[in-house]
């Protein structure tokens, strides 16, 4: 693992531990993001520069021109580390590769398209626990309970095992909101 990796990380899902870093999407090989491989056999992540950043998480009094709803009050959140987020939804083909499946368990798009075009669509109809399961992280990125490990047979655990990225995970609520507000 690099001390200060570049802004883009690409995990090749067809080879174990095949993770590469790039300074921009223009630096991606084989035609860059225009190449369908980046939605079929590879996963592309972008670094969110969050280290040392603070932001007020939650709906503020001035949002939606109303008062705070359901006791949701803004909370000041600080980040100790940068993190990566996938730039595309996980596609059906990526899900099949990571889970070592010969066919997709997702039926909506497969039935809709009737050919292999559905493989580029996002995977759907998969229970939440099969995506991650296990113990979740706290909103500040720390372990909510000891371990914070995903379920052994989950998508997250299988991506970790395939790529060697032991800290790869779904974003916490704070990470997601910070990235969305960026």
Short mmCIF file of the C-alpha atoms (twelve columns), coordinates in Angstrom:
data_MODEL
# 
_entry.id   MODEL 
# 
loop_
_atom_site.group_PDB 
_atom_site.id 
_atom_site.type_symbol 
_atom_site.label_atom_id 
_atom_site.label_alt_id 
_atom_site.label_comp_id 
_atom_site.label_asym_id 
_atom_site.label_seq_id 
_atom_site.Cartn_x 
_atom_site.Cartn_y 
_atom_site.Cartn_z 
_atom_site.pdbx_PDB_model_num 
ATOM 1   C CA . UNK A 1   0.000   0.000   0.000   1 
ATOM 2   C CA . UNK A 2   1.311   3.415   -0.942  1 
ATOM 3   C CA . UNK A 3   1.666   6.177   1.665   1 
ATOM 4   C CA . UNK A 4   -0.141  8.751   -0.487  1 
ATOM 5   C CA . UNK A 5   -1.730  6.942   -3.445  1 
ATOM 6   C CA . UNK A 6   -2.967  8.823   -6.521  1 
ATOM 7   C CA . UNK A 7   -6.595  9.866   -6.958  1 
ATOM 8   C CA . UNK A 8   -7.843  6.791   -8.851  1 
ATOM 9   C CA . UNK A 9   -7.626  3.143   -7.878  1 
ATOM 10  C CA . UNK A 10  -8.578  0.316   -10.239 1 
ATOM 11  C CA . UNK A 11  -9.116  -3.256  -9.068  1 
ATOM 12  C CA . UNK A 12  -9.004  -5.925  -11.790 1 
ATOM 13  C CA . UNK A 13  -11.597 -8.535  -10.807 1 
ATOM 14  C CA . UNK A 14  -10.132 -11.193 -13.105 1 
ATOM 15  C CA . UNK A 15  -6.796  -11.449 -11.233 1 
ATOM 16  C CA . UNK A 16  -6.038  -11.715 -7.525  1 
ATOM 17  C CA . UNK A 17  -4.380  -8.697  -5.882  1 
ATOM 18  C CA . UNK A 18  -4.368  -6.726  -9.154  1 
ATOM 19  C CA . UNK A 19  -4.838  -3.157  -7.925  1 
ATOM 20  C CA . UNK A 20  -3.315  -0.175  -9.728  1 
ATOM 21  C CA . UNK A 21  -3.341  3.560   -9.041  1 
ATOM 22  C CA . UNK A 22  -3.626  6.396   -11.571 1 
ATOM 23  C CA . UNK A 23  -3.373  10.172  -11.310 1 
ATOM 24  C CA . UNK A 24  -6.442  10.789  -13.485 1 
ATOM 25  C CA . UNK A 25  -9.040  9.017   -15.582 1 
ATOM 26  C CA . UNK A 26  -7.027  10.089  -18.649 1 
ATOM 27  C CA . UNK A 27  -4.159  7.916   -17.356 1 
ATOM 28  C CA . UNK A 28  -6.296  4.748   -17.353 1 
ATOM 29  C CA . UNK A 29  -5.044  2.311   -20.018 1 
ATOM 30  C CA . UNK A 30  -6.951  0.938   -23.014 1 
ATOM 31  C CA . UNK A 31  -9.093  3.974   -23.794 1 
ATOM 32  C CA . UNK A 32  -9.851  5.010   -20.237 1 
ATOM 33  C CA . UNK A 33  -13.395 5.055   -18.927 1 
ATOM 34  C CA . UNK A 34  -14.781 4.669   -22.456 1 
ATOM 35  C CA . UNK A 35  -13.650 1.028   -22.274 1 
ATOM 36  C CA . UNK A 36  -16.500 -1.189  -21.006 1 
ATOM 37  C CA . UNK A 37  -13.980 -3.255  -19.005 1 
ATOM 38  C CA . UNK A 38  -14.145 -0.564  -16.313 1 
ATOM 39  C CA . UNK A 39  -17.782 -1.533  -15.733 1 
ATOM 40  C CA . UNK A 40  -17.480 -5.252  -16.402 1 
ATOM 41  C CA . UNK A 41  -14.182 -6.734  -15.175 1 
ATOM 42  C CA . UNK A 42  -12.629 -3.871  -13.216 1 
ATOM 43  C CA . UNK A 43  -13.817 -1.559  -10.430 1 
ATOM 44  C CA . UNK A 44  -12.785 2.104   -10.482 1 
ATOM 45  C CA . UNK A 45  -12.566 4.097   -7.246  1 
ATOM 46  C CA . UNK A 46  -11.855 7.790   -6.699  1 
ATOM 47  C CA . UNK A 47  -10.088 9.100   -3.627  1 
ATOM 48  C CA . UNK A 48  -12.076 11.512  -1.474  1 
ATOM 49  C CA . UNK A 49  -9.656  13.961  0.149   1 
ATOM 50  C CA . UNK A 50  -11.158 13.927  3.635   1 
ATOM 51  C CA . UNK A 51  -8.130  13.752  5.962   1 
ATOM 52  C CA . UNK A 52  -8.320  16.629  8.445   1 
ATOM 53  C CA . UNK A 53  -11.645 17.843  7.037   1 
ATOM 54  C CA . UNK A 54  -14.678 18.702  9.137   1 
ATOM 55  C CA . UNK A 55  -18.263 19.209  8.065   1 
ATOM 56  C CA . UNK A 56  -21.660 19.518  9.635   1 
ATOM 57  C CA . UNK A 57  -23.494 16.249  8.938   1 
ATOM 58  C CA . UNK A 58  -27.281 16.063  8.917   1 
ATOM 59  C CA . UNK A 59  -30.059 18.332  7.817   1 
ATOM 60  C CA . UNK A 60  -29.570 21.869  9.022   1 
ATOM 61  C CA . UNK A 61  -32.295 24.274  10.076  1 
ATOM 62  C CA . UNK A 62  -31.952 26.190  6.801   1 
ATOM 63  C CA . UNK A 63  -32.352 23.125  4.567   1 
ATOM 64  C CA . UNK A 64  -35.756 22.399  3.045   1 
ATOM 65  C CA . UNK A 65  -37.001 25.652  4.596   1 
ATOM 66  C CA . UNK A 66  -38.341 23.813  7.606   1 
ATOM 67  C CA . UNK A 67  -37.409 22.957  11.130  1 
ATOM 68  C CA . UNK A 68  -35.405 19.904  12.038  1 
ATOM 69  C CA . UNK A 69  -37.433 16.767  11.367  1 
ATOM 70  C CA . UNK A 70  -37.499 13.607  13.504  1 
ATOM 71  C CA . UNK A 71  -34.894 14.925  15.931  1 
ATOM 72  C CA . UNK A 72  -32.205 15.113  13.256  1 
ATOM 73  C CA . UNK A 73  -29.746 17.724  14.404  1 
ATOM 74  C CA . UNK A 74  -26.527 18.667  12.633  1 
ATOM 75  C CA . UNK A 75  -23.399 16.990  14.015  1 
ATOM 76  C CA . UNK A 76  -19.813 18.091  13.465  1 
ATOM 77  C CA . UNK A 77  -17.823 15.228  11.916  1 
ATOM 78  C CA . UNK A 78  -14.040 15.052  11.441  1 
ATOM 79  C CA . UNK A 79  -12.118 12.653  9.216   1 
ATOM 80  C CA . UNK A 80  -8.715  11.236  10.072  1 
ATOM 81  C CA . UNK A 81  -8.153  9.544   6.696   1 
ATOM 82  C CA . UNK A 82  -8.886  9.921   2.998   1 
ATOM 83  C CA . UNK A 83  -11.038 7.172   1.512   1 
ATOM 84  C CA . UNK A 84  -12.076 5.768   -1.858  1 
ATOM 85  C CA . UNK A 85  -15.578 5.504   -3.344  1 
ATOM 86  C CA . UNK A 86  -16.547 3.555   -6.438  1 
ATOM 87  C CA . UNK A 87  -17.374 5.840   -9.342  1 
ATOM 88  C CA . UNK A 88  -19.925 3.421   -10.847 1 
ATOM 89  C CA . UNK A 89  -22.584 1.207   -9.297  1 
ATOM 90  C CA . UNK A 90  -21.469 -2.431  -9.073  1 
ATOM 91  C CA . UNK A 91  -22.667 -4.108  -12.264 1 
ATOM 92  C CA . UNK A 92  -24.140 -7.548  -12.642 1 
ATOM 93  C CA . UNK A 93  -20.964 -8.814  -14.357 1 
ATOM 94  C CA . UNK A 94  -18.752 -7.480  -11.534 1 
ATOM 95  C CA . UNK A 95  -21.043 -9.096  -8.959  1 
ATOM 96  C CA . UNK A 96  -20.812 -12.416 -10.806 1 
ATOM 97  C CA . UNK A 97  -16.994 -12.239 -10.940 1 
ATOM 98  C CA . UNK A 98  -16.578 -11.327 -7.271  1 
ATOM 99  C CA . UNK A 99  -19.091 -13.922 -6.065  1 
ATOM 100 C CA . UNK A 100 -17.712 -16.543 -8.500  1 
ATOM 101 C CA . UNK A 101 -21.088 -17.102 -10.173 1 
ATOM 102 C CA . UNK A 102 -21.694 -18.340 -13.733 1 
ATOM 103 C CA . UNK A 103 -25.078 -16.611 -13.986 1 
ATOM 104 C CA . UNK A 104 -26.548 -13.533 -12.381 1 
ATOM 105 C CA . UNK A 105 -29.072 -13.987 -9.573  1 
ATOM 106 C CA . UNK A 106 -30.569 -10.635 -10.597 1 
ATOM 107 C CA . UNK A 107 -33.598 -11.051 -12.813 1 
ATOM 108 C CA . UNK A 108 -35.154 -7.659  -13.541 1 
ATOM 109 C CA . UNK A 109 -32.590 -6.403  -16.066 1 
ATOM 110 C CA . UNK A 110 -31.914 -9.895  -17.460 1 
ATOM 111 C CA . UNK A 111 -35.624 -10.324 -18.230 1 
ATOM 112 C CA . UNK A 112 -35.870 -6.779  -19.568 1 
ATOM 113 C CA . UNK A 113 -32.923 -6.965  -22.001 1 
ATOM 114 C CA . UNK A 114 -32.990 -10.662 -22.852 1 
ATOM 115 C CA . UNK A 115 -29.312 -10.631 -23.923 1 
ATOM 116 C CA . UNK A 116 -25.889 -9.879  -22.413 1 
ATOM 117 C CA . UNK A 117 -26.536 -6.104  -22.297 1 
ATOM 118 C CA . UNK A 118 -27.924 -6.558  -18.790 1 
ATOM 119 C CA . UNK A 119 -24.400 -7.376  -17.537 1 
ATOM 120 C CA . UNK A 120 -23.567 -3.630  -17.656 1 
ATOM 121 C CA . UNK A 121 -26.576 -2.795  -15.492 1 
ATOM 122 C CA . UNK A 122 -26.369 -2.472  -11.713 1 
ATOM 123 C CA . UNK A 123 -26.888 -5.656  -9.743  1 
ATOM 124 C CA . UNK A 124 -30.281 -5.709  -8.041  1 
ATOM 125 C CA . UNK A 125 -32.587 -7.918  -5.998  1 
ATOM 126 C CA . UNK A 126 -29.750 -8.954  -3.678  1 
ATOM 127 C CA . UNK A 127 -30.400 -8.973  0.094   1 
ATOM 128 C CA . UNK A 128 -28.503 -6.302  2.043   1 
ATOM 129 C CA . UNK A 129 -26.772 -8.847  4.273   1 
ATOM 130 C CA . UNK A 130 -25.246 -10.580 1.247   1 
ATOM 131 C CA . UNK A 131 -23.664 -7.260  0.260   1 
ATOM 132 C CA . UNK A 132 -21.902 -6.727  3.576   1 
ATOM 133 C CA . UNK A 133 -23.508 -8.233  6.648   1 
ATOM 134 C CA . UNK A 134 -21.369 -8.606  9.755   1 
ATOM 135 C CA . UNK A 135 -20.482 -5.729  12.056  1 
ATOM 136 C CA . UNK A 136 -20.771 -2.169  10.722  1 
ATOM 137 C CA . UNK A 137 -18.519 0.816   11.309  1 
ATOM 138 C CA . UNK A 138 -19.584 3.828   13.360  1 
ATOM 139 C CA . UNK A 139 -20.444 7.109   11.620  1 
ATOM 140 C CA . UNK A 140 -16.924 8.414   12.263  1 
ATOM 141 C CA . UNK A 141 -15.363 5.405   10.531  1 
ATOM 142 C CA . UNK A 142 -14.372 3.647   13.752  1 
ATOM 143 C CA . UNK A 143 -15.629 0.187   14.569  1 
ATOM 144 C CA . UNK A 144 -19.114 0.400   16.074  1 
ATOM 145 C CA . UNK A 145 -18.333 -2.908  17.742  1 
ATOM 146 C CA . UNK A 146 -15.075 -4.780  17.939  1 
ATOM 147 C CA . UNK A 147 -14.028 -6.222  14.610  1 
ATOM 148 C CA . UNK A 148 -16.134 -4.326  12.083  1 
ATOM 149 C CA . UNK A 149 -15.666 -7.319  9.790   1 
ATOM 150 C CA . UNK A 150 -18.098 -8.087  6.977   1 
ATOM 151 C CA . UNK A 151 -19.803 -11.475 6.825   1 
ATOM 152 C CA . UNK A 152 -17.392 -14.069 5.427   1 
ATOM 153 C CA . UNK A 153 -19.395 -14.832 2.263   1 
ATOM 154 C CA . UNK A 154 -20.524 -11.263 1.537   1 
ATOM 155 C CA . UNK A 155 -19.711 -9.178  -1.537  1 
ATOM 156 C CA . UNK A 156 -17.490 -6.853  0.531   1 
ATOM 157 C CA . UNK A 157 -15.532 -9.775  2.053   1 
ATOM 158 C CA . UNK A 158 -15.069 -11.353 -1.386  1 
ATOM 159 C CA . UNK A 159 -13.861 -8.066  -2.919  1 
ATOM 160 C CA . UNK A 160 -11.397 -7.738  -0.024  1 
ATOM 161 C CA . UNK A 161 -10.136 -11.286 -0.553  1 
ATOM 162 C CA . UNK A 162 -9.842  -10.886 -4.330  1 
ATOM 163 C CA . UNK A 163 -8.123  -7.500  -4.309  1 
ATOM 164 C CA . UNK A 164 -6.088  -7.754  -1.103  1 
ATOM 165 C CA . UNK A 165 -7.643  -4.441  0.035   1 
ATOM 166 C CA . UNK A 166 -8.376  -5.361  3.650   1 
ATOM 167 C CA . UNK A 167 -9.839  -1.954  4.516   1 
ATOM 168 C CA . UNK A 168 -12.200 -1.709  1.519   1 
ATOM 169 C CA . UNK A 169 -15.770 -1.289  2.741   1 
ATOM 170 C CA . UNK A 170 -19.102 0.351   2.102   1 
ATOM 171 C CA . UNK A 171 -18.976 4.043   2.990   1 
ATOM 172 C CA . UNK A 172 -20.164 5.112   6.414   1 
ATOM 173 C CA . UNK A 173 -23.066 7.534   6.563   1 
ATOM 174 C CA . UNK A 174 -20.608 10.368  7.225   1 
ATOM 175 C CA . UNK A 175 -18.355 9.392   4.293   1 
ATOM 176 C CA . UNK A 176 -21.336 9.171   1.926   1 
ATOM 177 C CA . UNK A 177 -22.797 12.510  2.968   1 
ATOM 178 C CA . UNK A 178 -19.408 14.251  2.834   1 
ATOM 179 C CA . UNK A 179 -18.802 12.968  -0.715  1 
ATOM 180 C CA . UNK A 180 -22.323 13.962  -1.814  1 
ATOM 181 C CA . UNK A 181 -21.930 17.475  -0.433  1 
ATOM 182 C CA . UNK A 182 -18.457 17.965  -1.977  1 
# 
